[in-house]
């Protein structure tokens, strides 16, 4: 039996920019930014959940790559299950499709400076430093 709900997020990087998604719901978070993704379903691996969420939210097919950082405990238990929850981010590679905001208000490709400009959800903020580092290293090797 699962004791912790894993919420997964996708870090999609292209041309020195990372994909940010603007929340539509819930109303309290509307307009704030996050990395696309969502909750794992019972019996679903985090990787499978991320592939499914990217298909549902962005209309794309991805391949899950490296994990970024450590699990970040979320402040409240999941409303549906009552389980404590953690956010887990993975870098993903776009295999097919162009990301579209199917469940978000908007999508934006942001560079290092853009990471600080957006109003991120608190759970996503701790990952901004590691992602900025990935973007910076990528630019230096290009």
Coordinates of C-alpha atoms in Angstrom, one line a residue:
X1 CA 0.0 0.0 0.0
X2 CA 1.2 3.4 -1.0
X3 CA 2.1 5.6 2.0
X4 CA 3.1 8.8 0.2
X5 CA 1.5 10.3 -2.9
X6 CA 4.1 11.2 -5.5
X7 CA 3.4 14.3 -7.6
X8 CA 5.6 14.5 -10.7
X9 CA 6.8 17.5 -12.7
X10 CA 8.3 17.7 -16.1
X11 CA 11.3 19.8 -16.9
X12 CA 11.3 20.2 -20.7
X13 CA 14.4 22.1 -22.0
X14 CA 14.8 23.3 -25.5
X15 CA 17.3 25.8 -26.9
X16 CA 18.4 27.0 -23.5
X17 CA 14.9 27.5 -22.2
X18 CA 12.6 25.6 -19.9
X19 CA 8.9 25.1 -20.4
X20 CA 6.7 26.8 -17.7
X21 CA 2.9 26.3 -17.4
X22 CA 0.5 28.8 -16.0
X23 CA -2.2 27.2 -13.7
X24 CA -5.8 27.5 -14.6
X25 CA -7.1 25.8 -11.4
X26 CA -7.7 25.8 -8.5
X27 CA -8.8 29.4 -8.3
X28 CA -6.3 30.1 -5.5
X29 CA -3.4 29.2 -7.8
X30 CA -4.8 30.5 -11.0
X31 CA -2.2 32.5 -12.9
X32 CA 0.8 31.1 -11.0
X33 CA 3.4 29.1 -12.8
X34 CA 4.5 25.5 -12.4
X35 CA 6.3 22.7 -14.2
X36 CA 3.7 20.5 -16.0
X37 CA 2.8 17.2 -14.4
X38 CA 0.5 15.8 -11.8
X39 CA -0.3 13.0 -9.4
X40 CA 0.6 9.4 -9.8
X41 CA -2.4 7.0 -10.0
X42 CA -2.5 3.8 -7.8
X43 CA -0.1 1.3 -9.2
X44 CA 1.5 3.8 -11.7
X45 CA 5.2 4.5 -11.6
X46 CA 6.4 8.1 -11.5
X47 CA 7.8 7.8 -15.0
X48 CA 4.5 6.4 -16.4
X49 CA 2.6 9.1 -14.6
X50 CA 4.8 11.8 -16.1
X51 CA 4.4 10.4 -19.7
X52 CA 0.6 10.3 -19.1
X53 CA 0.4 13.8 -17.6
X54 CA 2.5 15.3 -20.5
X55 CA 0.1 13.7 -23.0
X56 CA -3.0 15.0 -21.2
X57 CA -1.7 18.5 -20.3
X58 CA 0.5 19.3 -23.2
X59 CA -0.5 16.9 -26.0
X60 CA 3.1 15.6 -26.4
X61 CA 5.0 12.4 -26.1
X62 CA 8.0 12.5 -23.8
X63 CA 10.8 10.2 -22.6
X64 CA 11.6 10.5 -18.9
X65 CA 15.3 11.2 -18.2
X66 CA 17.2 12.3 -15.1
X67 CA 15.6 13.2 -11.8
X68 CA 16.3 16.7 -10.6
X69 CA 16.9 17.3 -6.9
X70 CA 15.3 15.4 -4.1
X71 CA 11.6 14.8 -3.2
X72 CA 10.1 18.0 -1.8
X73 CA 7.4 17.4 0.8
X74 CA 4.2 19.3 0.0
X75 CA 2.6 21.3 2.8
X76 CA -0.8 19.5 2.9
X77 CA -1.9 15.9 2.5
X78 CA -3.6 15.1 -0.8
X79 CA -7.3 16.1 -0.7
X80 CA -8.5 13.0 -2.4
X81 CA -6.4 10.3 -0.6
X82 CA -5.4 12.0 2.6
X83 CA -1.9 10.8 2.0
X84 CA 1.2 13.0 2.6
X85 CA 2.5 14.1 -0.8
X86 CA 5.9 14.9 -2.3
X87 CA 6.9 16.7 -5.5
X88 CA 9.4 14.9 -7.7
X89 CA 10.9 16.6 -10.8
X90 CA 12.4 14.8 -13.9
X91 CA 14.0 16.2 -17.0
X92 CA 12.1 14.9 -20.0
X93 CA 12.9 14.9 -23.7
X94 CA 10.2 15.8 -26.2
X95 CA 9.8 12.9 -28.6
X96 CA 6.7 14.0 -30.5
X97 CA 4.4 17.0 -30.7
X98 CA 4.5 20.7 -29.9
X99 CA 3.5 21.6 -26.3
X100 CA 0.0 23.2 -26.1
X101 CA -1.8 24.5 -23.0
X102 CA -4.6 21.9 -22.9
X103 CA -5.2 22.3 -19.2
X104 CA -3.3 25.5 -18.5
X105 CA -3.9 29.2 -19.2
X106 CA -0.6 29.5 -21.1
X107 CA 2.8 28.0 -21.7
X108 CA 6.1 30.0 -21.8
X109 CA 9.6 29.0 -22.7
X110 CA 11.8 30.8 -20.2
X111 CA 15.6 31.4 -20.0
X112 CA 17.5 31.8 -16.7
X113 CA 16.4 35.4 -16.2
X114 CA 12.8 34.4 -16.9
X115 CA 12.9 31.8 -14.1
X116 CA 13.0 34.6 -11.6
X117 CA 10.5 36.8 -13.4
X118 CA 7.5 34.4 -13.1
X119 CA 5.3 33.9 -10.1
X120 CA 6.0 30.3 -9.4
X121 CA 4.0 28.1 -7.0
X122 CA 5.9 27.6 -3.7
X123 CA 6.5 23.9 -4.3
X124 CA 8.3 24.6 -7.6
X125 CA 10.5 27.4 -6.3
X126 CA 13.2 25.2 -4.7
X127 CA 13.9 23.6 -8.1
X128 CA 14.6 26.9 -9.9
X129 CA 18.3 26.9 -8.8
X130 CA 19.1 23.4 -10.0
X131 CA 17.2 24.1 -13.3
X132 CA 19.1 27.4 -13.8
X133 CA 22.3 25.5 -13.3
X134 CA 21.3 23.0 -16.0
X135 CA 20.4 25.8 -18.3
X136 CA 23.8 27.6 -17.6
X137 CA 25.8 24.4 -18.1
X138 CA 23.9 23.7 -21.3
X139 CA 24.8 27.1 -22.7
X140 CA 28.5 26.7 -21.8
X141 CA 28.7 23.4 -23.7
X142 CA 26.8 24.6 -26.7

